[in-house]
Amino acid sequence: MAEVSQEVQEFMKSSTVKDFNQELAQYNLGPLWEAIPAIMNKTPKPQAEAYLWSSELIEKQLTVAAQIFTPERGGERRAIYFQNPGLTYRQPWGWASTTQTIYAAVQLLLPGEKAPSHRHSQSALRFISKGEGAYTIVQGERIFMEEGDFLITPKNLWHGHEHTGNGPMICMDALDIPTIYSLGGTFFEPYEGGLQQPNIPDNFTEKRYRGGMVRPVGDDKYTVAPLANYKWNRTVEGIKGLMEFDPDPHHGFAVEYINPSTGKSANPTLGTRMQHLPKDFHTKALRHTHSTVYHVHKGSGYTIINGIRFDWKAGDYFVVPNWAWYEHVASQDSYLFSVNDLPIMDRFDLEQEQKYESNNGFQDITGEFKVAFR
Ligand code: GTQ
């Protein structure tokens, strides 16, 4: 122990723990005894909140964005991202992410527009909600996108977009931006000369994987998925097969997009699923460590999140935070696309799941969510 001065000895005699806590703060030191209940909570206490953004709101804002912003070098993309109202601690960066680990956005590309190529250390994915005739060019491969397609843009690969068709192309983007940012691993590089030119055949990776159940010999070593576009028809076929049998009580008829080389998630840090809930199907409630961002591709219904009912319909986006009880109810035949951070939780061996036991697995509704701007 260090020798202490007369002054410090006086302080020790006359002061309380509270005085000392304040004293420590002056030196950028902190007392664990004050912090431990907050920083080591018994179960996950996410700052992210359950939230929903309606299709009308998104369409309105994209219409304005189309008038006032054109994708070009610097701003790069006409994308509007979902800021979770609970994640105000992100404000020092000037923005909030969608969950603590996931950035999600909606992107609009108009006929004739080009979004310049760039590469970054974040992994990206896209789900096409509208349009055809636009392509993304990933590492020299033009990949044409149609409604319902799911695409990945693995980290550090050059990618840009161009719309060579008619009508708007709208997609949901998701990236692991908050995770990479908080790990201090952010790198970004613009491609000299704008949009990269093709240097391999169009739709190369999708053609190589057309069989679905077989993979090209020698393709068993890729940590990065060797397939860029997961076509809607194939996803639907997978779901139709499941529909020959009973649905999963917690998930309905649900498939996950995988890396055909490893069998793991298509993106190493973000899990992705397509889930079909037939009309009137009601999933049993679950909670788990991972968080999820949903996009309603088709149909309508509601999700009860910690007792609050969130009504949804095609084109809406909503968040189920980690460790929140949730169950879905379909009012029409519905398809939900979703992005989660399960691969991150698994990597750190943090994933835990609980099934809601009481009331046959169904929560009571204790409140109805009101969206601020419909
Ligand atoms: O389309 O390349 O929403 O790089 C965020 C970052 C979209 C993209 C986003 C991106 C992209």
Tab-separated table of C-alpha atoms and ligand atoms in Angstrom:
chain	number	residue	atom	x	y	z
A	1	MET	CA	0.000	0.000	0.000
A	2	ALA	CA	1.209	3.487	-0.828
A	3	GLU	CA	2.022	5.920	1.962
A	4	VAL	CA	-0.821	8.412	2.209
A	5	SER	CA	-0.536	12.074	3.084
A	6	GLN	CA	-2.074	13.778	6.107
A	7	GLU	CA	-4.744	15.214	3.795
A	8	VAL	CA	-5.781	11.760	2.549
A	9	GLN	CA	-5.859	10.411	6.091
A	10	GLU	CA	-8.285	13.207	6.991
A	11	PHE	CA	-10.419	12.340	3.947
A	12	MET	CA	-10.598	8.678	4.984
A	13	LYS	CA	-11.753	9.582	8.483
A	14	SER	CA	-14.480	12.015	7.491
A	15	SER	CA	-15.794	10.690	4.166
A	16	THR	CA	-18.470	8.276	3.061
A	17	VAL	CA	-18.341	5.767	0.203
A	18	LYS	CA	-20.414	8.266	-1.799
A	19	ASP	CA	-17.758	10.971	-1.386
A	20	PHE	CA	-15.128	8.510	-2.472
A	21	ASN	CA	-17.127	7.492	-5.578
A	22	GLN	CA	-17.148	11.140	-6.635
A	23	GLU	CA	-13.480	11.501	-5.830
A	24	LEU	CA	-12.638	8.520	-8.100
A	25	ALA	CA	-14.646	9.907	-11.013
A	26	GLN	CA	-12.361	12.955	-11.177
A	27	TYR	CA	-9.472	10.676	-12.123
A	28	ASN	CA	-11.426	8.648	-14.706
A	29	LEU	CA	-11.666	5.771	-12.261
A	30	GLY	CA	-14.838	3.922	-11.274
A	31	PRO	CA	-16.001	1.943	-8.220
A	32	LEU	CA	-17.143	-1.551	-9.211
A	33	TRP	CA	-19.361	-1.743	-6.120
A	34	GLU	CA	-21.651	0.892	-7.662
A	35	ALA	CA	-21.586	-0.507	-11.185
A	36	ILE	CA	-21.915	-4.248	-10.835
A	37	PRO	CA	-25.736	-4.587	-10.800
A	38	ALA	CA	-25.961	-2.452	-13.964
A	39	ILE	CA	-23.093	-3.940	-15.941
A	40	MET	CA	-23.568	-7.562	-14.904
A	41	ASN	CA	-27.365	-7.875	-15.069
A	42	LYS	CA	-28.712	-11.346	-14.332
A	43	THR	CA	-30.156	-11.815	-17.827
A	44	PRO	CA	-29.695	-9.766	-21.030
A	45	LYS	CA	-31.139	-6.277	-20.715
A	46	PRO	CA	-31.014	-4.891	-24.235
A	47	GLN	CA	-31.180	-1.145	-24.767
A	48	ALA	CA	-32.711	-1.859	-28.169
A	49	GLU	CA	-36.508	-1.684	-28.086
A	50	ALA	CA	-39.195	-3.537	-29.941
A	51	TYR	CA	-40.224	-1.192	-32.746
A	52	LEU	CA	-42.013	-1.145	-36.103
A	53	TRP	CA	-41.661	1.038	-39.208
A	54	SER	CA	-44.638	0.939	-41.583
A	55	SER	CA	-44.483	0.483	-45.355
A	56	GLU	CA	-46.311	3.822	-45.828
A	57	LEU	CA	-43.673	5.706	-43.856
A	58	ILE	CA	-40.832	4.048	-45.752
A	59	GLU	CA	-42.426	4.605	-49.164
A	60	LYS	CA	-43.070	8.261	-48.354
A	61	GLN	CA	-39.488	8.866	-47.228
A	62	LEU	CA	-38.036	7.010	-50.228
A	63	THR	CA	-40.133	9.168	-52.557
A	64	VAL	CA	-38.596	12.274	-51.019
A	65	ALA	CA	-35.112	10.713	-51.035
A	66	ALA	CA	-35.508	10.001	-54.768
A	67	GLN	CA	-35.999	13.729	-55.364
A	68	ILE	CA	-33.213	15.072	-53.212
A	69	PHE	CA	-30.401	12.519	-53.365
A	70	THR	CA	-28.696	10.589	-56.168
A	71	PRO	CA	-26.255	7.792	-55.365
A	72	GLU	CA	-22.731	8.880	-56.208
A	73	ARG	CA	-19.234	8.817	-54.741
A	74	GLY	CA	-19.243	9.961	-51.139
A	75	GLY	CA	-22.825	9.236	-50.113
A	76	GLU	CA	-22.558	5.973	-52.101
A	77	ARG	CA	-26.131	4.638	-51.724
A	78	ARG	CA	-29.707	5.940	-51.460
A	79	ALA	CA	-30.382	3.988	-48.279
A	80	ILE	CA	-32.433	5.012	-45.247
A	81	TYR	CA	-31.562	3.055	-42.138
A	82	PHE	CA	-33.648	2.017	-39.154
A	83	GLN	CA	-32.563	3.724	-35.942
A	84	ASN	CA	-33.655	1.947	-32.807
A	85	PRO	CA	-35.167	4.522	-30.417
A	86	GLY	CA	-33.613	2.687	-27.455
A	87	LEU	CA	-30.043	2.919	-28.711
A	88	THR	CA	-29.434	6.544	-27.817
A	89	TYR	CA	-25.989	5.658	-26.482
A	90	ARG	CA	-24.945	5.446	-30.117
A	91	GLN	CA	-25.496	9.166	-30.454
A	92	PRO	CA	-21.831	10.179	-30.111
A	93	TRP	CA	-21.382	8.681	-33.582
A	94	GLY	CA	-24.340	10.700	-34.776
A	95	TRP	CA	-26.518	7.680	-35.431
A	96	ALA	CA	-28.231	4.704	-33.844
A	97	SER	CA	-28.209	1.180	-35.236
A	98	THR	CA	-31.233	-1.099	-35.563
A	99	THR	CA	-30.269	-3.572	-32.836
A	100	GLN	CA	-27.047	-3.530	-30.816
A	101	THR	CA	-25.316	-5.647	-33.499
A	102	ILE	CA	-27.356	-5.138	-36.686
A	103	TYR	CA	-27.666	-2.212	-39.089
A	104	ALA	CA	-30.697	-2.527	-41.362
A	105	ALA	CA	-31.808	-0.154	-44.105
A	106	VAL	CA	-34.015	0.169	-47.139
A	107	GLN	CA	-32.336	1.119	-50.415
A	108	LEU	CA	-33.842	2.564	-53.590
A	109	LEU	CA	-32.218	2.454	-57.028
A	110	LEU	CA	-33.973	4.062	-59.984
A	111	PRO	CA	-33.710	3.084	-63.667
A	112	GLY	CA	-30.458	4.378	-65.170
A	113	GLU	CA	-28.789	4.973	-61.815
A	114	LYS	CA	-25.398	3.649	-60.799
A	115	ALA	CA	-24.122	3.243	-57.243
A	116	PRO	CA	-20.292	3.233	-57.349
A	117	SER	CA	-18.259	0.209	-56.281
A	118	HIS	CA	-16.586	0.093	-52.896
A	119	ARG	CA	-15.439	-2.495	-50.395
A	120	HIS	CA	-15.479	-2.646	-46.624
A	121	SER	CA	-14.768	-4.894	-43.673
A	122	GLN	CA	-18.471	-5.212	-42.856
A	123	SER	CA	-20.473	-8.140	-44.252
A	124	ALA	CA	-23.590	-7.139	-46.172
A	125	LEU	CA	-26.744	-8.787	-47.401
A	126	ARG	CA	-29.794	-7.748	-49.380
A	127	PHE	CA	-33.369	-8.901	-49.734
A	128	ILE	CA	-35.139	-7.657	-52.864
A	129	SER	CA	-38.622	-6.420	-52.063
A	130	LYS	CA	-39.424	-4.806	-55.414
A	131	GLY	CA	-38.157	-4.553	-58.970
A	132	GLU	CA	-36.185	-6.326	-61.637
A	133	GLY	CA	-33.511	-5.461	-64.188
A	134	ALA	CA	-31.056	-4.056	-61.670
A	135	TYR	CA	-27.819	-5.830	-60.924
A	136	THR	CA	-25.217	-5.709	-58.225
A	137	ILE	CA	-21.669	-6.344	-59.388
A	138	VAL	CA	-19.676	-8.218	-56.748
A	139	GLN	CA	-15.963	-8.742	-57.468
A	140	GLY	CA	-16.586	-8.499	-61.221
A	141	GLU	CA	-19.728	-10.694	-61.335
A	142	ARG	CA	-22.969	-9.016	-62.388
A	143	ILE	CA	-25.781	-10.529	-60.342
A	144	PHE	CA	-29.266	-9.658	-61.546
A	145	MET	CA	-31.800	-9.191	-58.779
A	146	GLU	CA	-35.523	-9.962	-58.728
A	147	GLU	CA	-38.233	-9.699	-56.093
A	148	GLY	CA	-37.767	-12.251	-53.312
A	149	ASP	CA	-34.079	-12.880	-54.029
A	150	PHE	CA	-31.622	-12.904	-51.158
A	151	LEU	CA	-28.052	-11.797	-51.902
A	152	ILE	CA	-24.853	-11.655	-49.925
A	153	THR	CA	-21.933	-9.287	-50.281
A	154	PRO	CA	-19.123	-10.869	-48.249
A	155	LYS	CA	-16.742	-8.512	-46.468
A	156	ASN	CA	-13.902	-6.901	-48.381
A	157	LEU	CA	-15.304	-7.690	-51.846
A	158	TRP	CA	-15.833	-4.876	-54.352
A	159	HIS	CA	-19.496	-4.206	-54.970
A	160	GLY	CA	-21.599	-1.612	-56.771
A	161	HIS	CA	-25.044	-1.497	-58.353
A	162	GLU	CA	-26.667	-0.392	-61.597
A	163	HIS	CA	-30.292	-0.340	-62.696
A	164	THR	CA	-30.633	-1.304	-66.358
A	165	GLY	CA	-34.367	-2.115	-66.197
A	166	ASN	CA	-37.603	-0.229	-65.601
A	167	GLY	CA	-39.335	0.770	-62.393
A	168	PRO	CA	-37.801	1.253	-58.966
A	169	MET	CA	-35.640	-1.411	-57.312
A	170	ILE	CA	-36.137	-1.528	-53.554
A	171	CYS	CA	-34.230	-3.788	-51.212
A	172	MET	CA	-33.620	-4.305	-47.529
A	173	ASP	CA	-29.924	-4.087	-46.653
A	174	ALA	CA	-28.404	-5.489	-43.484
A	175	LEU	CA	-24.806	-5.220	-42.333
A	176	ASP	CA	-22.851	-5.962	-39.171
A	177	ILE	CA	-21.777	-2.278	-38.979
A	178	PRO	CA	-22.325	-1.837	-35.192
A	179	THR	CA	-20.443	-5.038	-34.369
A	180	ILE	CA	-17.472	-4.178	-36.560
A	181	TYR	CA	-17.484	-0.593	-35.303
A	182	SER	CA	-17.432	-1.577	-31.641
A	183	LEU	CA	-14.692	-4.140	-32.286
A	184	GLY	CA	-12.591	-1.417	-33.908
A	185	GLY	CA	-12.360	-3.299	-37.207
A	186	THR	CA	-13.830	-0.766	-39.648
A	187	PHE	CA	-12.153	-0.404	-43.069
A	188	PHE	CA	-13.695	1.182	-46.170
A	189	GLU	CA	-12.248	1.765	-49.645
A	190	PRO	CA	-13.854	3.414	-52.680
A	191	TYR	CA	-13.216	1.778	-56.075
A	192	GLU	CA	-11.191	4.044	-58.367
A	193	GLY	CA	-13.252	4.799	-61.453
A	194	GLY	CA	-16.774	4.380	-60.120
A	195	LEU	CA	-18.650	1.196	-60.981
A	196	GLN	CA	-16.459	-1.866	-61.527
A	197	GLN	CA	-16.716	-3.476	-64.992
A	198	PRO	CA	-17.695	-7.147	-65.298
A	199	ASN	CA	-14.811	-9.596	-65.659
A	200	ILE	CA	-16.623	-12.945	-65.277
A	201	PRO	CA	-19.933	-14.209	-66.761
A	202	ASP	CA	-23.196	-12.749	-65.450
A	203	ASN	CA	-24.867	-14.677	-62.607
A	204	PHE	CA	-21.784	-16.923	-62.462
A	205	THR	CA	-22.167	-18.191	-58.889
A	206	GLU	CA	-25.918	-18.741	-59.136
A	207	LYS	CA	-25.431	-20.839	-62.306
A	208	ARG	CA	-22.766	-22.928	-60.584
A	209	TYR	CA	-25.218	-23.723	-57.791
A	210	ARG	CA	-28.310	-24.264	-59.891
A	211	GLY	CA	-28.655	-27.860	-58.684
A	212	GLY	CA	-29.385	-26.752	-55.154
A	213	MET	CA	-28.645	-30.117	-53.526
A	214	VAL	CA	-25.231	-30.607	-55.153
A	215	ARG	CA	-22.178	-28.386	-55.180
A	216	PRO	CA	-19.344	-28.097	-57.689
A	217	VAL	CA	-16.477	-30.440	-56.848
A	218	GLY	CA	-13.741	-28.555	-55.034
A	219	ASP	CA	-16.139	-26.051	-53.447
A	220	ASP	CA	-15.861	-27.456	-49.944
A	221	LYS	CA	-13.279	-25.002	-48.631
A	222	TYR	CA	-14.861	-21.568	-48.770
A	223	THR	CA	-15.452	-19.708	-45.527
A	224	VAL	CA	-17.010	-17.043	-47.766
A	225	ALA	CA	-20.128	-18.480	-49.411
A	226	PRO	CA	-19.362	-19.229	-53.109
A	227	LEU	CA	-22.973	-18.375	-54.007
A	228	ALA	CA	-24.099	-14.750	-54.258
A	229	ASN	CA	-27.820	-14.972	-55.059
A	230	TYR	CA	-30.369	-17.222	-53.382
A	231	LYS	CA	-33.305	-17.116	-55.797
A	232	TRP	CA	-36.867	-16.736	-54.530
A	233	ASN	CA	-38.152	-19.816	-56.408
A	234	ARG	CA	-35.617	-22.042	-54.677
A	235	THR	CA	-36.474	-20.626	-51.251
A	236	VAL	CA	-40.169	-21.262	-51.907
A	237	GLU	CA	-39.438	-24.844	-52.994
A	238	GLY	CA	-37.665	-25.412	-49.672
A	239	ILE	CA	-40.672	-24.097	-47.791
A	240	LYS	CA	-43.155	-26.126	-49.872
A	241	GLY	CA	-41.273	-29.280	-48.935
A	242	LEU	CA	-41.643	-28.441	-45.257
A	243	MET	CA	-45.360	-27.802	-45.775
A	244	GLU	CA	-45.914	-31.478	-46.554
A	245	PHE	CA	-45.483	-32.002	-42.807
A	246	ASP	CA	-46.443	-30.344	-39.542
A	247	PRO	CA	-45.110	-26.842	-38.919
A	248	ASP	CA	-42.548	-26.119	-36.212
A	249	PRO	CA	-44.639	-24.800	-33.285
A	250	HIS	CA	-42.226	-21.885	-32.666
A	251	HIS	CA	-41.242	-21.031	-36.251
A	252	GLY	CA	-43.927	-22.256	-38.637
A	253	PHE	CA	-42.335	-23.263	-41.959
A	254	ALA	CA	-38.925	-21.615	-41.780
A	255	VAL	CA	-35.649	-22.026	-43.647
A	256	GLU	CA	-32.275	-20.389	-43.186
A	257	TYR	CA	-29.939	-19.247	-45.943
A	258	ILE	CA	-26.681	-21.198	-45.710
A	259	ASN	CA	-23.174	-21.160	-47.103
A	260	PRO	CA	-23.254	-24.267	-49.351
A	261	SER	CA	-19.551	-24.816	-48.686
A	262	THR	CA	-19.807	-25.100	-44.904
A	263	GLY	CA	-23.498	-25.510	-44.050
A	264	LYS	CA	-23.169	-22.496	-41.751
A	265	SER	CA	-25.024	-19.194	-42.150
A	266	ALA	CA	-24.658	-17.557	-45.589
A	267	ASN	CA	-22.977	-14.584	-43.916
A	268	PRO	CA	-20.473	-15.378	-41.148
A	269	THR	CA	-21.853	-12.713	-38.766
A	270	LEU	CA	-25.538	-12.428	-39.698
A	271	GLY	CA	-28.116	-15.189	-39.844
A	272	THR	CA	-30.979	-14.919	-42.341
A	273	ARG	CA	-34.279	-16.754	-42.633
A	274	MET	CA	-37.442	-16.933	-44.670
A	275	GLN	CA	-40.474	-17.983	-42.679
A	276	HIS	CA	-43.898	-18.902	-43.960
A	277	LEU	CA	-46.844	-18.604	-41.586
A	278	PRO	CA	-50.112	-19.858	-43.061
A	279	LYS	CA	-53.282	-17.860	-42.350
A	280	ASP	CA	-54.302	-18.127	-38.665
A	281	PHE	CA	-51.059	-19.848	-37.643
A	282	HIS	CA	-49.935	-18.744	-34.175
A	283	THR	CA	-46.344	-19.532	-33.152
A	284	LYS	CA	-45.563	-20.313	-29.519
A	285	ALA	CA	-43.549	-17.713	-27.642
A	286	LEU	CA	-39.773	-17.878	-27.317
A	287	ARG	CA	-36.974	-15.680	-26.121
A	288	HIS	CA	-33.288	-15.993	-26.894
A	289	THR	CA	-29.987	-14.171	-26.721
A	290	HIS	CA	-29.953	-13.135	-30.366
A	291	SER	CA	-31.848	-10.133	-31.744
A	292	THR	CA	-33.818	-10.053	-34.994
A	293	VAL	CA	-34.903	-7.516	-37.618
A	294	TYR	CA	-37.945	-8.620	-39.644
A	295	HIS	CA	-39.184	-7.518	-43.039
A	296	VAL	CA	-42.717	-8.538	-43.976
A	297	HIS	CA	-42.402	-9.801	-47.535
A	298	LYS	CA	-46.022	-10.901	-47.972
A	299	GLY	CA	-49.191	-11.074	-45.912
A	300	SER	CA	-50.309	-9.501	-42.657
A	301	GLY	CA	-50.610	-10.329	-38.994
A	302	TYR	CA	-49.097	-9.295	-35.703
A	303	THR	CA	-46.267	-10.143	-33.359
A	304	ILE	CA	-46.607	-9.966	-29.582
A	305	ILE	CA	-43.318	-8.742	-28.106
A	306	ASN	CA	-43.155	-8.746	-24.301
A	307	GLY	CA	-46.940	-8.473	-24.177
A	308	ILE	CA	-47.228	-5.618	-26.705
A	309	ARG	CA	-49.007	-6.261	-29.983
A	310	PHE	CA	-47.320	-4.975	-33.174
A	311	ASP	CA	-49.600	-5.198	-36.221
A	312	TRP	CA	-47.749	-5.733	-39.479
A	313	LYS	CA	-48.404	-6.061	-43.202
A	314	ALA	CA	-46.344	-6.438	-46.375
A	315	GLY	CA	-43.543	-3.868	-46.594
A	316	ASP	CA	-43.246	-3.222	-42.833
A	317	TYR	CA	-40.048	-3.677	-40.810
A	318	PHE	CA	-39.836	-4.501	-37.112
A	319	VAL	CA	-37.336	-5.366	-34.400
A	320	VAL	CA	-37.471	-8.139	-31.814
A	321	PRO	CA	-34.716	-7.247	-29.337
A	322	ASN	CA	-32.654	-9.911	-27.641
A	323	TRP	CA	-34.206	-11.730	-24.675
A	324	ALA	CA	-37.705	-10.428	-25.503
A	325	TRP	CA	-40.624	-12.873	-25.519
A	326	TYR	CA	-42.187	-12.974	-28.971
A	327	GLU	CA	-44.782	-14.897	-30.942
A	328	HIS	CA	-46.223	-14.323	-34.407
A	329	VAL	CA	-49.834	-14.557	-35.554
A	330	ALA	CA	-50.648	-14.558	-39.282
A	331	SER	CA	-53.969	-13.026	-40.384
A	332	GLN	CA	-53.221	-13.948	-44.013
A	333	ASP	CA	-50.727	-16.357	-45.586
A	334	SER	CA	-47.489	-14.548	-44.724
A	335	TYR	CA	-43.803	-14.606	-45.510
A	336	LEU	CA	-41.353	-12.981	-43.082
A	337	PHE	CA	-37.748	-12.383	-44.057
A	338	SER	CA	-35.479	-11.875	-41.044
A	339	VAL	CA	-31.894	-11.047	-40.123
A	340	ASN	CA	-30.375	-12.054	-36.787
A	341	ASP	CA	-27.081	-11.998	-34.917
A	342	LEU	CA	-27.193	-15.670	-33.930
A	343	PRO	CA	-23.839	-16.405	-35.653
A	344	ILE	CA	-22.180	-13.795	-33.403
A	345	MET	CA	-23.825	-15.191	-30.271
A	346	ASP	CA	-22.783	-18.706	-31.302
A	347	ARG	CA	-19.212	-17.584	-31.983
A	348	PHE	CA	-18.963	-16.259	-28.419
A	349	ASP	CA	-20.887	-19.231	-27.023
A	350	LEU	CA	-23.583	-16.874	-25.652
A	351	GLU	CA	-26.728	-18.222	-27.239
A	352	GLN	CA	-29.453	-19.270	-24.808
A	353	GLU	CA	-33.100	-19.910	-25.554
A	354	GLN	CA	-36.230	-20.303	-23.440
A	355	LYS	CA	-39.676	-21.477	-24.412
A	356	TYR	CA	-42.651	-19.711	-22.836
A	357	GLU	CA	-44.152	-22.365	-20.596
A	358	SER	CA	-47.377	-20.963	-19.173
A	359	ASN	CA	-50.712	-20.589	-21.002
A	360	ASN	CA	-49.754	-23.306	-23.526
A	361	GLY	CA	-46.898	-21.103	-24.815
A	362	PHE	CA	-48.922	-17.949	-25.569
A	363	GLN	CA	-48.426	-14.552	-23.897
A	364	ASP	CA	-51.215	-12.306	-22.658
A	365	ILE	CA	-51.508	-9.066	-24.609
A	366	THR	CA	-50.924	-6.225	-22.172
A	367	GLY	CA	-50.662	-3.309	-24.595
A	368	GLU	CA	-50.953	-2.229	-28.206
A	369	PHE	CA	-48.118	-0.431	-29.925
A	370	LYS	CA	-48.931	2.850	-31.608
A	371	VAL	CA	-46.643	3.766	-34.470
A	372	ALA	CA	-45.808	7.464	-34.335
A	373	PHE	CA	-46.069	8.165	-38.080
A	374	ARG	CA	-48.220	5.799	-40.069
B	1	GTQ	O1	-25.437	-1.372	-51.020
B	1	GTQ	O2	-23.307	-1.509	-50.762
B	1	GTQ	O3	-27.275	0.120	-46.683
B	1	GTQ	O4	-22.224	-0.546	-48.594
B	1	GTQ	C1	-24.949	0.284	-46.359
B	1	GTQ	C2	-23.672	0.110	-46.860
B	1	GTQ	C3	-25.837	-0.514	-48.437
B	1	GTQ	C4	-24.429	-1.240	-50.324
B	1	GTQ	C5	-26.020	-0.029	-47.165
B	1	GTQ	C6	-23.473	-0.378	-48.136
B	1	GTQ	C7	-24.572	-0.708	-48.932
